[in-house]
Amino acid sequence: MRLESFLLMRHEILLTVALLIILIAELSTENKKKISNLSVILFLGVTVIGFLPVPEGLLFGEMYRTSHLIVLMKNILNIGTLILFFQSAEWIKQTEYKNKVSEFYMLILSTLIGMNFMISSGHFIMFYIGLELATIPIAALAAYDRLKNISAEAGIKLILSSALSTGIMLYGISMLYGTVGSLYFSDMAGANLNTPLQTLAFIFFFAGMGFKISLVPFHLWTADVYEGAPINVSSYLSVISKGAAVFTLTIILYTVFYSIMPMWKNLLYVVAILTMTVGNLFALRQQNLKRFLAFSSVAQAGFILLGIIDGSGLGMASVVYFVLIYIFTNLGAFGVVSAISVASGKEHIDDYNGLYKTNPKLSLLLMLALFSLAGIPPVAGFFGKFFLFTAAAHSGYFWLVFIAVINATISLYYYLLVVKAMFINKNENPIAYFKSAFTTKVGLLLCVFGIFAIGLLSPVYEFIRMFSNIL
Amino acid sequence: MDFLTLFVVVPVLTIIAIVFTKNMKQTRLVAAVGMGIQLLLAVALVFMYLAERKAGNTSEMLFSHSYVWFESLNIKYNIGVDGISVAMILLTGIVVFTGVFASWTVEYLSREFFISLIFLSTGVFGFFISLDLFTMFLFYEVAVIPMYLLIGIWGTGPKEYSAMKLTLMLMGASALLLVGILGIYFNSNAGGGELTFSILEISKVHIPMAAQRMFFPMTFIGFGVLGALFPFHTWSPDGHASAPTAVSMLHAGVLMKLGGYGAFRVAIFLLPDAAKEMSWFFLILTGTSVVYGAFGAIFQKDLKYINAYSSVSHCGLVLFAILMMNRAALNGAVLQMLSHGLMTALFFALIGMIYGRTHTRMINKLGGLMKVMPILAVSYVIAGLANLGLPGLSGFVAEMTIFFGSFQYTDVFHRVLTISVAASIVITAVYILRVVGKILYGPIVNKEFLKLDDAHWYERLSTGLLIVGIAGIGIAPLWLSDMINESLSPIMHQLLNVIVK
């Protein structure tokens, strides 16, 4: 193996270097606020370099593999994290966090490294290490406000339930090993995984992944953790962490479990309906915006399954495209909620009454993001949803599409409730006008740009589609 | 850029210009100028269309252009017009323009109001020029969603409830529509070609019967909800009654026509076999709309509710005529869309103006308005007469043509339906004349009314323009009818093919 071939792992190496630089900076400076700026700039560099072309290939005897599609996925996650960093820069400057600024960035970067390995894995052990690296630091992040009970509780809840789900998944993986005799993805793909034991193994594996993506019935942790964790961590959980898990699940379903496609299609059919419906019905009654967005993101995960269920390049493209849009959209929504929470400490829908009078720009942005989540044209969410539905219809699942669109209509109801609060409801004391910090503005403007541009500009979709046939 | 795209670009530019206006006066001026240009474009389009046809251009769609959008899914931005869409575009141009003047005095958040209103019209214009199912669906949803804000923020009465009901019902309808469109798309390669969203290309393919049976009801109901198909019409009375004037005008005048136009252009045109087979069921539903709407209107006391139910009845008639599927009835359907669009817009404009002065819409609290505001009152009478189908005004021409068409079926089922529907149209006269007698003539019930003034210049402009349109269709229906008739040939060809099979 030549040394250049390590360049295939460029994303992971860059992230590790950035992580180490932040660590050194943390040790050598007293001014923690500078670390925040340094991290954002470093990560900006990492994101940009990530877009340089890189060859496809395998490393460590197939343990690690990379392709254009995988690089694209990593870049999408990088973009999302970058926006999140912009949005967090102001939040992290609050005095209560002043001694743990670098922890936030380091923990996020290490989860990102884990996710990258997870997506790139060609072997279940590699996948497992990536998964753990992606999960454990998030539990620490969820407990970032550790002096607040609710945040500490979120951390514990996340680590315990994720340990359980990972355990179940490992059990499934061990059964696969027992029946196939190898943990390499390529060997599994070659084998026919049709025996009942393997089916059980698959279901265990799927349950583990379902936990990460918060599919019903593995979603119960979602709302509590989102509510308890600091808002920017919830944002990261709902967008990047979920996106990475969706990518990994799609890749593994399409390659490793290709031989039992009809079986997992049936499973996805049921889980998709459950996830959309339960997510939506619970979102209807939420008053806390973090819980509200948590259930909305459960429902969105159900929609994503409609893309995965297609099982062809079309489905893969629609999933990647939707996740890209979802990142911009949901970060836009969380970004506004976070900005308002930092400025006024308010997180309830009722607090938003009359917001348009005092903060018109933030209200408009939140409305755009919510419309995009609901899939209203001309914003990007419409295109994302339409293509997901197209993918499901491509496999002939017209009734599933029908149920999904009805669910989209239900979701419109609760998204409109927030719009109604901001634009229609009257309020004696609306949240006062405040100026957002420069970094927050950049983070939000990037979202606006994405929400408008990604849908209307077809080259984005075509670019994704071009790579998505080759796995 | 091609000519038709201007119909989408001009409103968008107007919206951008409005963003930079400073006060209400500037805002409404910019809106009026923008929509004035739009109206002129629509008039110019009519003349260009006629000239082109005269020059012997016989292609199905004129001024058509096609740009690839999402290449791998074969989604194109594909536009073009035939006589029917030209007529609908002219209608939209008139209603939007007059709508701007009808909302001349909106003060509360006027910038946002005009932006939403014009955004809505962008969707409508885009819908009428689209020849691609994807863009058509996109513009349809663009037209629906601003409605929520328009009714919710600027409406009256139980506005939040009405706005939510309207938005959710129409979005639910678009859910059905989406499945229908995807179903058509994935069967569009039945002839061996590639998958396509293009309406013209799909019309040349014979979609398998099983697929037609599944997707025709979805598409027809999807569009039908917007056209007030019974039992999915309930959004309409509440929505119209709560909406601000210009929005009622636009909604009843134009947006409900999207339903008729879509049912005609997509459901019947692309899935003709299933349409033939299932028409009996939907004929009963649409017939119920007509009868139910008419009876509903009798029992209402609020002017807007009366008109909203009357719209259910008249838009039901459009769908009814479309399902008759012969040349005369289809011709009548298009005429009815135009005629109803204009007179309903006039009605809602006048009701808005009366409400703006008297602050009530209840007929028992109004009376003797003829003495106080003669111009508005006379216009109201004209609108009423057009609505009940007086010869010489647009309503008569349209209804006559429809019944002429539907009477061509000689079997008992069609006869019974036609007669009961025609009979309920007579009921229109009951509620129209009752309202006219009650609120315009008779003694002045409220002394305060004597202080009220008559129409201002902007109100005269908007009512005048609409009356000209109504009388225009009524007195000289032929040129319009010719324009429509010509464009019916492709769909008639489709339907005739079905009978041969």
JSON list of N, CA and C in Angstrom, two decimals, chain B residues 54-79:
[
{"chain": "B", "resi": 54, "resn": "LYS", "atom": "N", "xyz": [-55.11, 32.90, -37.73]},
{"chain": "B", "resi": 54, "resn": "LYS", "atom": "CA", "xyz": [-55.55, 33.40, -39.03]},
{"chain": "B", "resi": 54, "resn": "LYS", "atom": "C", "xyz": [-54.50, 33.10, -40.08]},
{"chain": "B", "resi": 55, "resn": "ALA", "atom": "N", "xyz": [-53.23, 33.18, -39.66]},
{"chain": "B", "resi": 55, "resn": "ALA", "atom": "CA", "xyz": [-52.14, 32.95, -40.60]},
{"chain": "B", "resi": 55, "resn": "ALA", "atom": "C", "xyz": [-52.03, 31.47, -40.95]},
{"chain": "B", "resi": 56, "resn": "GLY", "atom": "N", "xyz": [-52.87, 30.66, -40.37]},
{"chain": "B", "resi": 56, "resn": "GLY", "atom": "CA", "xyz": [-52.91, 29.27, -40.77]},
{"chain": "B", "resi": 56, "resn": "GLY", "atom": "C", "xyz": [-52.10, 28.33, -39.91]},
{"chain": "B", "resi": 57, "resn": "ASN", "atom": "N", "xyz": [-51.71, 28.77, -38.73]},
{"chain": "B", "resi": 57, "resn": "ASN", "atom": "CA", "xyz": [-50.97, 27.89, -37.84]},
{"chain": "B", "resi": 57, "resn": "ASN", "atom": "C", "xyz": [-51.94, 26.94, -37.16]},
{"chain": "B", "resi": 58, "resn": "THR", "atom": "N", "xyz": [-51.83, 25.66, -37.45]},
{"chain": "B", "resi": 58, "resn": "THR", "atom": "CA", "xyz": [-52.82, 24.73, -36.90]},
{"chain": "B", "resi": 58, "resn": "THR", "atom": "C", "xyz": [-52.28, 23.84, -35.79]},
{"chain": "B", "resi": 59, "resn": "SER", "atom": "N", "xyz": [-51.08, 24.14, -35.32]},
{"chain": "B", "resi": 59, "resn": "SER", "atom": "CA", "xyz": [-50.56, 23.24, -34.29]},
{"chain": "B", "resi": 59, "resn": "SER", "atom": "C", "xyz": [-51.40, 23.36, -33.02]},
{"chain": "B", "resi": 60, "resn": "GLU", "atom": "N", "xyz": [-51.34, 22.29, -32.23]},
{"chain": "B", "resi": 60, "resn": "GLU", "atom": "CA", "xyz": [-52.23, 22.19, -31.08]},
{"chain": "B", "resi": 60, "resn": "GLU", "atom": "C", "xyz": [-52.02, 23.33, -30.10]},
{"chain": "B", "resi": 61, "resn": "MET", "atom": "N", "xyz": [-50.76, 23.61, -29.80]},
{"chain": "B", "resi": 61, "resn": "MET", "atom": "CA", "xyz": [-50.41, 24.65, -28.85]},
{"chain": "B", "resi": 61, "resn": "MET", "atom": "C", "xyz": [-49.56, 25.69, -29.56]},
{"chain": "B", "resi": 62, "resn": "LEU", "atom": "N", "xyz": [-49.85, 26.94, -29.30]},
{"chain": "B", "resi": 62, "resn": "LEU", "atom": "CA", "xyz": [-49.06, 27.99, -29.92]},
{"chain": "B", "resi": 62, "resn": "LEU", "atom": "C", "xyz": [-48.06, 28.56, -28.92]},
{"chain": "B", "resi": 63, "resn": "PHE", "atom": "N", "xyz": [-47.10, 29.29, -29.48]},
{"chain": "B", "resi": 63, "resn": "PHE", "atom": "CA", "xyz": [-46.05, 29.95, -28.68]},
{"chain": "B", "resi": 63, "resn": "PHE", "atom": "C", "xyz": [-45.39, 28.95, -27.73]},
{"chain": "B", "resi": 64, "resn": "SER", "atom": "N", "xyz": [-45.35, 27.71, -28.10]},
{"chain": "B", "resi": 64, "resn": "SER", "atom": "CA", "xyz": [-44.86, 26.74, -27.11]},
{"chain": "B", "resi": 64, "resn": "SER", "atom": "C", "xyz": [-43.33, 26.71, -27.11]},
{"chain": "B", "resi": 65, "resn": "HIS", "atom": "N", "xyz": [-42.81, 26.51, -25.93]},
{"chain": "B", "resi": 65, "resn": "HIS", "atom": "CA", "xyz": [-41.37, 26.37, -25.73]},
{"chain": "B", "resi": 65, "resn": "HIS", "atom": "C", "xyz": [-41.17, 25.28, -24.72]},
{"chain": "B", "resi": 66, "resn": "SER", "atom": "N", "xyz": [-40.02, 24.68, -24.82]},
{"chain": "B", "resi": 66, "resn": "SER", "atom": "CA", "xyz": [-39.75, 23.61, -23.88]},
{"chain": "B", "resi": 66, "resn": "SER", "atom": "C", "xyz": [-38.29, 23.68, -23.47]},
{"chain": "B", "resi": 67, "resn": "TYR", "atom": "N", "xyz": [-38.06, 23.80, -22.17]},
{"chain": "B", "resi": 67, "resn": "TYR", "atom": "CA", "xyz": [-36.70, 23.82, -21.67]},
{"chain": "B", "resi": 67, "resn": "TYR", "atom": "C", "xyz": [-36.54, 22.64, -20.73]},
{"chain": "B", "resi": 68, "resn": "VAL", "atom": "N", "xyz": [-35.44, 21.94, -20.89]},
{"chain": "B", "resi": 68, "resn": "VAL", "atom": "CA", "xyz": [-35.20, 20.81, -20.00]},
{"chain": "B", "resi": 68, "resn": "VAL", "atom": "C", "xyz": [-34.93, 21.33, -18.60]},
{"chain": "B", "resi": 69, "resn": "TRP", "atom": "N", "xyz": [-35.56, 20.71, -17.61]},
{"chain": "B", "resi": 69, "resn": "TRP", "atom": "CA", "xyz": [-35.34, 21.17, -16.24]},
{"chain": "B", "resi": 69, "resn": "TRP", "atom": "C", "xyz": [-34.62, 20.06, -15.46]},
{"chain": "B", "resi": 70, "resn": "PHE", "atom": "N", "xyz": [-35.33, 19.02, -15.08]},
{"chain": "B", "resi": 70, "resn": "PHE", "atom": "CA", "xyz": [-34.67, 17.89, -14.43]},
{"chain": "B", "resi": 70, "resn": "PHE", "atom": "C", "xyz": [-34.53, 16.79, -15.47]},
{"chain": "B", "resi": 71, "resn": "GLU", "atom": "N", "xyz": [-33.35, 16.70, -16.02]},
{"chain": "B", "resi": 71, "resn": "GLU", "atom": "CA", "xyz": [-33.19, 15.89, -17.22]},
{"chain": "B", "resi": 71, "resn": "GLU", "atom": "C", "xyz": [-33.45, 14.41, -16.96]},
{"chain": "B", "resi": 72, "resn": "SER", "atom": "N", "xyz": [-32.91, 13.90, -15.85]},
{"chain": "B", "resi": 72, "resn": "SER", "atom": "CA", "xyz": [-32.99, 12.45, -15.67]},
{"chain": "B", "resi": 72, "resn": "SER", "atom": "C", "xyz": [-34.43, 11.99, -15.44]},
{"chain": "B", "resi": 73, "resn": "LEU", "atom": "N", "xyz": [-35.30, 12.88, -14.95]},
{"chain": "B", "resi": 73, "resn": "LEU", "atom": "CA", "xyz": [-36.70, 12.49, -14.75]},
{"chain": "B", "resi": 73, "resn": "LEU", "atom": "C", "xyz": [-37.55, 12.95, -15.92]},
{"chain": "B", "resi": 74, "resn": "ASN", "atom": "N", "xyz": [-36.91, 13.57, -16.90]},
{"chain": "B", "resi": 74, "resn": "ASN", "atom": "CA", "xyz": [-37.63, 14.09, -18.07]},
{"chain": "B", "resi": 74, "resn": "ASN", "atom": "C", "xyz": [-38.67, 15.13, -17.66]},
{"chain": "B", "resi": 75, "resn": "ILE", "atom": "N", "xyz": [-38.31, 15.96, -16.70]},
{"chain": "B", "resi": 75, "resn": "ILE", "atom": "CA", "xyz": [-39.19, 17.07, -16.32]},
{"chain": "B", "resi": 75, "resn": "ILE", "atom": "C", "xyz": [-38.77, 18.29, -17.13]},
{"chain": "B", "resi": 76, "resn": "LYS", "atom": "N", "xyz": [-39.74, 18.89, -17.78]},
{"chain": "B", "resi": 76, "resn": "LYS", "atom": "CA", "xyz": [-39.42, 20.06, -18.60]},
{"chain": "B", "resi": 76, "resn": "LYS", "atom": "C", "xyz": [-40.24, 21.23, -18.15]},
{"chain": "B", "resi": 77, "resn": "TYR", "atom": "N", "xyz": [-39.66, 22.39, -18.35]},
{"chain": "B", "resi": 77, "resn": "TYR", "atom": "CA", "xyz": [-40.47, 23.61, -18.22]},
{"chain": "B", "resi": 77, "resn": "TYR", "atom": "C", "xyz": [-41.07, 23.81, -19.60]},
{"chain": "B", "resi": 78, "resn": "ASN", "atom": "N", "xyz": [-42.28, 23.35, -19.77]},
{"chain": "B", "resi": 78, "resn": "ASN", "atom": "CA", "xyz": [-42.88, 23.25, -21.10]},
{"chain": "B", "resi": 78, "resn": "ASN", "atom": "C", "xyz": [-44.13, 24.10, -21.10]},
{"chain": "B", "resi": 79, "resn": "ILE", "atom": "N", "xyz": [-44.13, 25.12, -21.95]},
{"chain": "B", "resi": 79, "resn": "ILE", "atom": "CA", "xyz": [-45.27, 26.04, -21.93]},
{"chain": "B", "resi": 79, "resn": "ILE", "atom": "C", "xyz": [-45.86, 26.19, -23.31]}
]
